[in-house]
Tab-separated table of C-alpha atoms and ligand atoms in Angstrom:
chain	number	residue	atom	x	y	z
A	1	MET	CA	0.005	-0.024	0.045
A	2	ALA	CA	1.221	3.434	-0.845
A	3	ASP	CA	2.110	5.939	1.992
A	4	VAL	CA	-0.603	8.288	3.034
A	5	PRO	CA	0.471	11.792	2.193
A	6	ALA	CA	0.340	14.461	5.028
A	7	ARG	CA	-0.901	17.227	2.810
A	8	PRO	CA	-2.546	15.653	-0.348
A	9	ASP	CA	-3.144	17.991	-3.395
A	10	VAL	CA	-6.215	16.035	-4.276
A	11	VAL	CA	-8.719	14.117	-1.956
A	12	ILE	CA	-10.867	11.607	-3.613
A	13	VAL	CA	-13.983	10.608	-1.762
A	14	GLY	CA	-14.842	7.029	-2.687
A	15	GLY	CA	-12.537	4.076	-3.099
A	16	GLY	CA	-14.295	2.016	-5.705
A	17	ILE	CA	-12.794	1.346	-9.246
A	18	ILE	CA	-13.555	4.924	-10.343
A	19	GLY	CA	-11.910	6.658	-7.438
A	20	LEU	CA	-8.939	4.334	-7.349
A	21	SER	CA	-8.342	4.411	-10.985
A	22	THR	CA	-8.500	8.210	-10.858
A	23	ALA	CA	-6.132	8.325	-7.939
A	24	TRP	CA	-3.680	6.094	-9.755
A	25	GLN	CA	-3.846	8.215	-12.859
A	26	LEU	CA	-3.185	11.444	-10.822
A	27	ARG	CA	-0.322	9.791	-9.008
A	28	GLN	CA	1.328	8.810	-12.228
A	29	GLU	CA	1.184	12.561	-13.114
A	30	GLY	CA	3.001	13.506	-9.986
A	31	VAL	CA	-0.010	14.588	-7.871
A	32	GLU	CA	-0.174	13.777	-4.127
A	33	VAL	CA	-3.546	12.154	-3.835
A	34	LEU	CA	-5.507	10.460	-0.972
A	35	VAL	CA	-8.618	8.267	-1.325
A	36	LEU	CA	-11.077	8.278	1.615
A	37	ASP	CA	-13.423	5.318	1.990
A	38	PRO	CA	-14.428	3.336	5.111
A	39	ALA	CA	-14.119	0.037	3.133
A	40	PRO	CA	-12.476	0.533	-0.227
A	41	GLY	CA	-13.269	-1.695	-3.088
A	42	THR	CA	-16.256	-3.392	-1.302
A	43	GLY	CA	-19.145	-1.632	-3.083
A	44	ALA	CA	-20.331	-2.069	-6.692
A	45	SER	CA	-16.803	-2.925	-7.974
A	46	HIS	CA	-16.925	-5.962	-5.708
A	47	ALA	CA	-20.250	-7.040	-7.065
A	48	ALA	CA	-19.465	-6.392	-10.818
A	49	ALA	CA	-19.057	-9.116	-13.341
A	50	GLY	CA	-16.495	-7.188	-15.356
A	51	MET	CA	-18.223	-7.079	-18.702
A	52	LEU	CA	-16.525	-4.514	-20.791
A	53	ALA	CA	-19.395	-4.247	-23.269
A	54	PRO	CA	-20.124	-0.950	-25.030
A	55	ILE	CA	-22.177	-2.795	-27.727
A	56	HIS	CA	-24.092	-5.312	-25.620
A	57	GLU	CA	-24.837	-2.478	-23.230
A	58	ALA	CA	-26.156	-0.045	-25.952
A	59	TYR	CA	-29.679	1.188	-25.693
A	60	TRP	CA	-31.847	3.388	-27.961
A	61	GLY	CA	-31.599	7.161	-27.188
A	62	GLU	CA	-28.221	6.806	-25.485
A	63	SER	CA	-25.759	7.577	-28.323
A	64	HIS	CA	-23.746	9.923	-26.126
A	65	ILE	CA	-23.270	7.089	-23.545
A	66	LEU	CA	-22.383	4.571	-26.305
A	67	ARG	CA	-19.675	7.047	-27.696
A	68	LEU	CA	-18.151	7.367	-24.131
A	69	ASN	CA	-18.264	3.539	-23.697
A	70	LEU	CA	-16.539	2.856	-27.031
A	71	ALA	CA	-13.763	5.378	-26.164
A	72	ALA	CA	-13.409	3.560	-22.763
A	73	SER	CA	-13.224	0.230	-24.496
A	74	LYS	CA	-10.248	1.565	-26.513
A	75	ALA	CA	-8.459	2.679	-23.325
A	76	TRP	CA	-8.760	-0.665	-21.671
A	77	PRO	CA	-5.722	-2.527	-23.491
A	78	ALA	CA	-3.225	-0.039	-22.065
A	79	PHE	CA	-4.835	0.108	-18.672
A	80	ALA	CA	-4.888	-3.740	-18.424
A	81	ASP	CA	-1.323	-3.832	-19.649
A	82	GLU	CA	-0.140	-1.579	-16.873
A	83	LEU	CA	-1.969	-3.552	-14.116
A	84	GLY	CA	-0.949	-7.006	-15.665
A	85	VAL	CA	-3.192	-8.432	-18.349
A	86	ASP	CA	-3.010	-11.984	-16.983
A	87	PHE	CA	-3.479	-10.878	-13.303
A	88	VAL	CA	-6.571	-8.936	-14.073
A	89	ASP	CA	-7.740	-11.663	-16.464
A	90	TYR	CA	-8.413	-9.093	-19.370
A	91	ARG	CA	-9.755	-11.260	-22.245
A	92	ARG	CA	-10.638	-9.988	-25.702
A	93	ASN	CA	-12.696	-12.868	-27.013
A	94	GLY	CA	-15.914	-11.038	-27.861
A	95	MET	CA	-19.337	-11.554	-26.344
A	96	LEU	CA	-22.462	-13.302	-27.449
A	97	MET	CA	-26.042	-12.131	-26.930
A	98	ALA	CA	-28.563	-14.974	-27.321
A	99	ALA	CA	-32.372	-15.050	-27.531
A	100	TYR	CA	-34.237	-17.806	-25.798
A	101	ASP	CA	-37.643	-17.752	-27.496
A	102	ALA	CA	-39.345	-16.061	-30.385
A	103	ASP	CA	-40.276	-12.864	-28.515
A	104	ASP	CA	-36.662	-12.538	-27.187
A	105	LYS	CA	-35.491	-12.887	-30.698
A	106	ALA	CA	-37.705	-10.029	-31.754
A	107	LEU	CA	-36.089	-7.943	-28.969
A	108	LEU	CA	-32.635	-8.919	-30.232
A	109	ASP	CA	-33.749	-7.967	-33.885
A	110	ASN	CA	-34.693	-4.592	-32.608
A	111	LEU	CA	-31.300	-4.092	-30.886
A	112	GLY	CA	-29.790	-5.271	-34.239
A	113	ASP	CA	-31.412	-2.257	-35.844
A	114	LEU	CA	-29.751	-0.042	-33.285
A	115	HIS	CA	-26.317	-1.680	-33.922
A	116	GLU	CA	-26.872	-1.072	-37.660
A	117	GLN	CA	-27.881	2.516	-37.173
A	118	GLU	CA	-24.868	3.197	-35.123
A	119	GLY	CA	-22.592	1.395	-37.377
A	120	LEU	CA	-21.394	-1.052	-34.757
A	121	PRO	CA	-19.487	-4.184	-35.934
A	122	VAL	CA	-21.722	-7.091	-34.938
A	123	GLU	CA	-22.511	-10.452	-36.481
A	124	ARG	CA	-26.038	-11.581	-36.448
A	125	LEU	CA	-26.179	-15.438	-35.821
A	126	ARG	CA	-28.620	-18.140	-36.615
A	127	ARG	CA	-29.355	-20.684	-33.833
A	128	ARG	CA	-26.780	-23.251	-35.034
A	129	GLU	CA	-24.160	-20.518	-35.529
A	130	CYS	CA	-24.802	-19.559	-31.760
A	131	ARG	CA	-24.080	-23.028	-30.738
A	132	SER	CA	-20.963	-23.425	-32.738
A	133	ARG	CA	-19.638	-20.193	-31.123
A	134	GLU	CA	-20.760	-21.370	-27.668
A	135	PRO	CA	-21.583	-25.068	-27.426
A	136	LEU	CA	-23.036	-24.811	-23.949
A	137	LEU	CA	-26.055	-22.824	-25.244
A	138	ALA	CA	-29.398	-24.583	-25.083
A	139	PRO	CA	-30.369	-26.225	-28.400
A	140	GLY	CA	-33.637	-24.198	-28.568
A	141	VAL	CA	-31.877	-20.759	-28.569
A	142	ARG	CA	-33.458	-18.758	-31.412
A	143	GLY	CA	-30.557	-16.661	-32.509
A	144	GLY	CA	-27.979	-14.270	-31.420
A	145	VAL	CA	-25.615	-11.435	-31.931
A	146	TYR	CA	-21.854	-11.731	-31.615
A	147	SER	CA	-19.905	-8.549	-30.764
A	148	PRO	CA	-16.111	-8.858	-31.239
A	149	LEU	CA	-15.574	-5.542	-29.449
A	150	ASP	CA	-17.060	-6.523	-26.115
A	151	HIS	CA	-14.469	-7.894	-23.704
A	152	GLN	CA	-14.165	-8.858	-20.054
A	153	VAL	CA	-11.897	-8.353	-16.937
A	154	ASN	CA	-11.894	-9.509	-13.279
A	155	PRO	CA	-12.885	-6.344	-11.355
A	156	ARG	CA	-11.818	-7.700	-7.955
A	157	ARG	CA	-8.339	-8.160	-9.238
A	158	VAL	CA	-8.269	-4.751	-10.781
A	159	VAL	CA	-9.328	-3.176	-7.537
A	160	ALA	CA	-6.760	-5.317	-5.472
A	161	GLU	CA	-4.001	-4.060	-7.744
A	162	LEU	CA	-5.017	-0.431	-7.630
A	163	LEU	CA	-5.252	-0.699	-3.782
A	164	ASN	CA	-1.544	-1.656	-3.837
A	165	ARG	CA	-0.737	1.521	-5.767
A	166	VAL	CA	-2.740	4.344	-4.215
A	167	PRO	CA	-2.987	5.538	-0.558
A	168	THR	CA	-6.309	5.126	1.156
A	169	LEU	CA	-7.657	6.198	4.547
A	170	ALA	CA	-10.511	4.279	6.077
A	171	VAL	CA	-12.858	7.071	7.111
A	172	SER	CA	-16.372	8.342	5.743
A	173	ALA	CA	-16.723	11.872	4.540
A	174	THR	CA	-19.567	13.740	6.022
A	175	GLU	CA	-19.123	17.203	4.492
A	176	VAL	CA	-17.538	18.086	1.231
A	177	THR	CA	-16.655	21.238	-0.673
A	178	GLY	CA	-14.368	21.808	-3.607
A	179	ASN	CA	-11.285	22.021	-1.429
A	180	GLN	CA	-12.227	20.565	2.006
A	181	VAL	CA	-13.489	17.335	3.372
A	182	VAL	CA	-14.859	16.712	6.839
A	183	ALA	CA	-14.685	13.102	8.005
A	184	GLU	CA	-16.988	11.523	10.488
A	185	ASP	CA	-14.446	11.515	13.271
A	186	GLY	CA	-14.197	15.357	12.882
A	187	LEU	CA	-10.903	15.153	10.931
A	188	VAL	CA	-10.778	18.101	8.516
A	189	MET	CA	-8.779	17.760	5.368
A	190	ALA	CA	-7.963	20.721	3.117
A	191	CYS	CA	-6.568	20.288	-0.340
A	192	GLN	CA	-6.541	21.942	-3.768
A	193	GLN	CA	-9.223	19.785	-5.292
A	194	VAL	CA	-11.839	17.324	-3.968
A	195	VAL	CA	-13.010	14.641	-6.350
A	196	VAL	CA	-16.277	12.836	-5.387
A	197	ALA	CA	-16.475	9.274	-6.693
A	198	ALA	CA	-18.789	7.954	-4.092
A	199	GLY	CA	-21.051	5.780	-6.362
A	200	ALA	CA	-24.543	5.151	-5.017
A	201	TRP	CA	-23.673	7.195	-1.852
A	202	THR	CA	-23.066	10.321	-3.731
A	203	GLY	CA	-26.714	11.423	-3.530
A	204	ARG	CA	-26.674	11.171	0.264
A	205	LEU	CA	-23.468	13.061	0.595
A	206	LEU	CA	-24.356	15.841	-1.857
A	207	GLY	CA	-27.425	17.195	-3.700
A	208	VAL	CA	-27.028	15.313	-6.929
A	209	PRO	CA	-29.750	13.018	-8.139
A	210	ILE	CA	-27.980	9.675	-7.873
A	211	ARG	CA	-29.954	6.621	-6.812
A	212	PRO	CA	-28.878	3.024	-5.906
A	213	ILE	CA	-29.877	0.299	-8.361
A	214	LYS	CA	-29.448	-2.960	-6.699
A	215	GLY	CA	-27.810	-6.000	-8.620
A	216	GLN	CA	-27.728	-9.415	-7.144
A	217	ILE	CA	-25.138	-11.694	-8.652
A	218	LEU	CA	-23.968	-15.277	-8.356
A	219	ARG	CA	-20.578	-16.935	-8.608
A	220	LEU	CA	-20.383	-20.505	-9.927
A	221	SER	CA	-17.160	-22.588	-10.162
A	222	GLY	CA	-16.425	-25.356	-12.643
A	223	PRO	CA	-13.883	-26.739	-14.970
A	224	GLU	CA	-11.720	-24.142	-16.721
A	225	GLY	CA	-12.977	-23.466	-20.265
A	226	LEU	CA	-16.367	-24.918	-19.564
A	227	LEU	CA	-18.069	-21.734	-20.881
A	228	ARG	CA	-15.957	-20.280	-23.832
A	229	LEU	CA	-17.516	-16.854	-24.129
A	230	PRO	CA	-19.249	-14.236	-21.990
A	231	VAL	CA	-22.971	-14.725	-22.882
A	232	ARG	CA	-25.650	-12.201	-22.390
A	233	GLY	CA	-29.199	-13.665	-22.767
A	234	VAL	CA	-32.661	-12.464	-23.033
A	235	VAL	CA	-34.851	-15.202	-21.618
A	236	ARG	CA	-38.596	-14.756	-21.737
A	237	GLY	CA	-38.101	-10.980	-21.660
A	238	SER	CA	-35.541	-10.962	-18.632
A	239	SER	CA	-31.906	-10.186	-19.046
A	240	VAL	CA	-29.136	-12.550	-17.670
A	241	TYR	CA	-25.419	-12.860	-18.313
A	242	ALA	CA	-22.764	-15.429	-17.605
A	243	VAL	CA	-19.099	-14.230	-17.652
A	244	PRO	CA	-16.405	-17.000	-17.427
A	245	ARG	CA	-13.026	-16.226	-15.801
A	246	SER	CA	-9.804	-18.051	-16.789
A	247	ASP	CA	-9.767	-20.058	-13.605
A	248	GLY	CA	-13.239	-21.681	-14.086
A	249	GLU	CA	-15.290	-19.116	-12.138
A	250	ILE	CA	-18.529	-18.058	-13.923
A	251	VAL	CA	-20.235	-14.780	-12.775
A	252	VAL	CA	-23.993	-14.791	-13.286
A	253	GLY	CA	-25.915	-11.556	-12.990
A	254	ALA	CA	-27.701	-9.445	-12.455
A	255	THR	CA	-30.946	-8.353	-11.025
A	256	GLN	CA	-31.913	-4.699	-11.543
A	257	GLU	CA	-33.951	-3.540	-8.406
A	258	GLU	CA	-34.760	-0.042	-7.277
A	259	GLN	CA	-35.400	-0.181	-3.548
A	260	GLY	CA	-32.888	2.060	-1.832
A	261	PHE	CA	-29.797	0.964	0.043
A	262	ASP	CA	-30.871	-2.602	0.350
A	263	THR	CA	-28.108	-5.119	-0.261
A	264	ARG	CA	-29.889	-8.277	0.833
A	265	VAL	CA	-29.622	-11.297	-1.230
A	266	THR	CA	-33.048	-12.775	-1.706
A	267	ALA	CA	-34.461	-16.164	-2.540
A	268	GLY	CA	-36.412	-14.563	-5.377
A	269	GLY	CA	-33.324	-12.910	-6.812
A	270	VAL	CA	-31.199	-15.989	-6.739
A	271	TYR	CA	-34.141	-18.075	-8.189
A	272	GLU	CA	-34.551	-15.673	-11.142
A	273	LEU	CA	-30.892	-15.566	-11.948
A	274	LEU	CA	-30.574	-19.454	-11.824
A	275	ARG	CA	-33.881	-20.027	-13.693
A	276	ASP	CA	-32.839	-17.795	-16.625
A	277	VAL	CA	-29.153	-18.822	-16.734
A	278	LEU	CA	-29.957	-22.460	-16.645
A	279	ALA	CA	-32.566	-22.104	-19.299
A	280	LEU	CA	-29.905	-20.561	-21.646
A	281	LEU	CA	-26.907	-22.635	-20.487
A	282	PRO	CA	-28.287	-25.929	-18.996
A	283	GLY	CA	-24.819	-27.339	-18.721
A	284	LEU	CA	-24.025	-25.077	-15.780
A	285	SER	CA	-26.476	-26.927	-13.525
A	286	GLU	CA	-23.957	-29.436	-12.200
A	287	ILE	CA	-21.192	-26.929	-11.252
A	288	ASP	CA	-20.721	-25.343	-7.781
A	289	LEU	CA	-22.669	-22.286	-6.584
A	290	VAL	CA	-19.932	-20.611	-4.540
A	291	GLU	CA	-21.179	-17.118	-3.816
A	292	THR	CA	-24.147	-14.909	-3.719
A	293	TRP	CA	-23.754	-11.114	-3.489
A	294	ALA	CA	-25.496	-7.876	-4.083
A	295	GLY	CA	-24.112	-4.358	-4.937
A	296	LEU	CA	-25.625	-1.026	-5.617
A	297	ARG	CA	-25.116	0.639	-9.086
A	298	PRO	CA	-25.226	4.413	-9.035
A	299	GLY	CA	-27.766	5.683	-11.414
A	300	ALA	CA	-28.507	9.278	-12.641
A	301	PRO	CA	-32.071	10.064	-13.837
A	302	ASP	CA	-30.791	9.917	-17.488
A	303	ASN	CA	-28.653	6.770	-16.892
A	304	ALA	CA	-25.554	8.693	-17.974
A	305	PRO	CA	-22.557	9.213	-15.740
A	306	ILE	CA	-21.662	12.518	-13.980
A	307	ILE	CA	-18.190	13.541	-14.814
A	308	GLY	CA	-16.988	16.989	-14.531
A	309	ALA	CA	-16.646	20.178	-12.384
A	310	GLY	CA	-19.898	21.188	-10.506
A	311	ASP	CA	-20.883	24.662	-9.763
A	312	ASP	CA	-19.981	23.926	-6.187
A	313	GLY	CA	-16.287	23.540	-7.200
A	314	ILE	CA	-16.294	19.810	-6.616
A	315	VAL	CA	-15.140	17.417	-9.471
A	316	TYR	CA	-17.619	14.586	-9.902
A	317	ALA	CA	-16.892	11.052	-11.196
A	318	THR	CA	-20.003	9.075	-10.398
A	319	GLY	CA	-23.202	7.724	-11.746
A	320	HIS	CA	-21.607	5.143	-13.901
A	321	TYR	CA	-24.648	2.866	-13.517
A	322	ARG	CA	-24.131	-0.318	-15.536
A	323	ASN	CA	-20.721	0.660	-16.971
A	324	GLY	CA	-18.463	1.584	-14.023
A	325	ILE	CA	-15.821	-1.095	-14.711
A	326	LEU	CA	-15.734	-0.291	-18.509
A	327	THR	CA	-15.483	3.407	-18.033
A	328	ALA	CA	-12.939	3.513	-15.230
A	329	PRO	CA	-9.822	4.271	-17.398
A	330	ILE	CA	-11.464	6.920	-19.466
A	331	THR	CA	-13.154	8.523	-16.429
A	332	ALA	CA	-9.684	8.538	-14.681
A	333	ALA	CA	-8.035	10.101	-17.696
A	334	ALA	CA	-10.835	12.812	-18.038
A	335	VAL	CA	-10.924	13.693	-14.367
A	336	SER	CA	-7.067	13.883	-14.148
A	337	ALA	CA	-7.138	16.208	-17.239
A	338	LEU	CA	-9.678	18.484	-15.647
A	339	VAL	CA	-7.921	18.621	-12.252
A	340	LEU	CA	-4.621	19.372	-14.018
A	341	GLY	CA	-6.256	22.151	-16.160
A	342	ARG	CA	-5.999	20.153	-19.504
A	343	LYS	CA	-8.529	19.307	-22.048
A	344	PRO	CA	-10.137	15.953	-21.272
A	345	PRO	CA	-9.696	13.114	-23.900
A	346	VAL	CA	-13.530	12.918	-24.490
A	347	ASP	CA	-16.283	15.577	-24.695
A	348	LEU	CA	-17.731	15.788	-21.074
A	349	ALA	CA	-20.508	18.214	-21.901
A	350	PRO	CA	-23.366	15.432	-21.843
A	351	PHE	CA	-22.022	14.274	-18.488
A	352	SER	CA	-21.712	17.577	-16.673
A	353	PRO	CA	-22.953	17.543	-13.062
A	354	ASN	CA	-24.633	20.869	-13.834
A	355	ARG	CA	-27.103	19.225	-16.303
A	356	PHE	CA	-29.703	18.698	-13.686
A	357	HIS	CA	-30.199	22.407	-12.743
A	358	THR	CA	-33.837	23.544	-12.933
A	359	ASP	CA	-33.294	27.030	-11.559
A	360	GLY	CA	-32.042	28.724	-14.681
A	361	GLY	CA	-28.481	27.894	-13.748
A	362	PRO	CA	-26.088	26.388	-16.186
A	363	SER	CA	-27.765	23.177	-17.582
A	364	SER	CA	-26.172	23.275	-21.028
A	365	GLY	CA	-23.280	21.078	-19.774
A	366	ALA	CA	-20.712	23.788	-20.004
A	367	GLU	CA	-17.836	22.986	-17.821
A	368	GLN	CA	-16.574	25.271	-15.073
A	369	PRO	CA	-12.977	26.137	-15.561
A	370	LEU	CA	-10.611	24.755	-12.903
A	371	SER	CA	-7.372	26.497	-11.925
A	372	GLY	CA	-5.573	23.256	-12.226
A	373	VAL	CA	-3.380	21.410	-9.715
A	374	PRO	CA	0.243	21.593	-10.622
A	375	GLY	CA	1.262	18.100	-11.600
B	401	LIG	N1	-22.737	-4.283	-16.246
B	401	LIG	C1	-23.736	-5.277	-15.881
B	401	LIG	C2	-24.510	-4.889	-14.826
B	401	LIG	O1	-24.558	-3.781	-14.295
B	401	LIG	O2	-25.246	-5.718	-14.332
């Protein structure tokens, strides 16, 4: 673990993958940084399956999110390389989306129209083609879409490696301004710039409209290579996915539940996931169920992340919803650029924290200039 600086230039509130990646990026630029989190790496990053899937997470009406996600996907090879490709289990073998019945196939065809409109490189597959790509799929699967650009990583390994590289302090922030954090034990920390990357807890800490969206998830363990590809399925209208790791672990997720800060694993949640994944991939029924878990995704009202400088002087990096693991490297690069007074590598206007203003304040997404921390 890196030494805790006595007088950090930048304090980051939140030690999930977004806060830790940003801290690491800033450290590489010579900035003294400190991450505050009562339990770093145990939130949404610990639950996440690690799909790096700009295409299979693309939805109608969200072109700006798709563009960010595609840029994030391009940033991953270098990010994984620096952390250790094998250690973080970064695998670029594409992802298959499969339809279970005829109605599910109609839904997939509709997404296929979106892929076409956006010019995304996907292959539409007939049922037999699906099974030759992934033999574990049920014989009745109606068809699928293969995306060569969607990849995967082990988020727990990424977080473990980042925690070795950045200093953290196990405290909760209770009050935050652009250049000061008050922690729950009364500790006051002044710095040149505060970055808030507190995930689902951002809404509680500050007045931004972030809500928790619960995801229950399972971990199965079987022979290495049992499942060749990450598979995203639509099963009788429900979404399910199975992401294989190199060591035989298969992560199955995830429910999508809006009920506040509830992280209970429920019988109904586990049942739904097993019902759908075993309908799609019946061969998984004999392997071990080794973990059940639930995490809270941070979601903004428009499902887009919040990245940028707020009117309050705080730099925000939150609200990454279903794509926090995918967008960690690009968010880290963008936030570091902002903090250091440089132009971010992507257009942050659609992701401005000021876009929710209803009082006639800046809602156009225009970024507030920051003075810049000397790097
Ligand atoms: N990215 C997948 C999920 O949020 O469940």
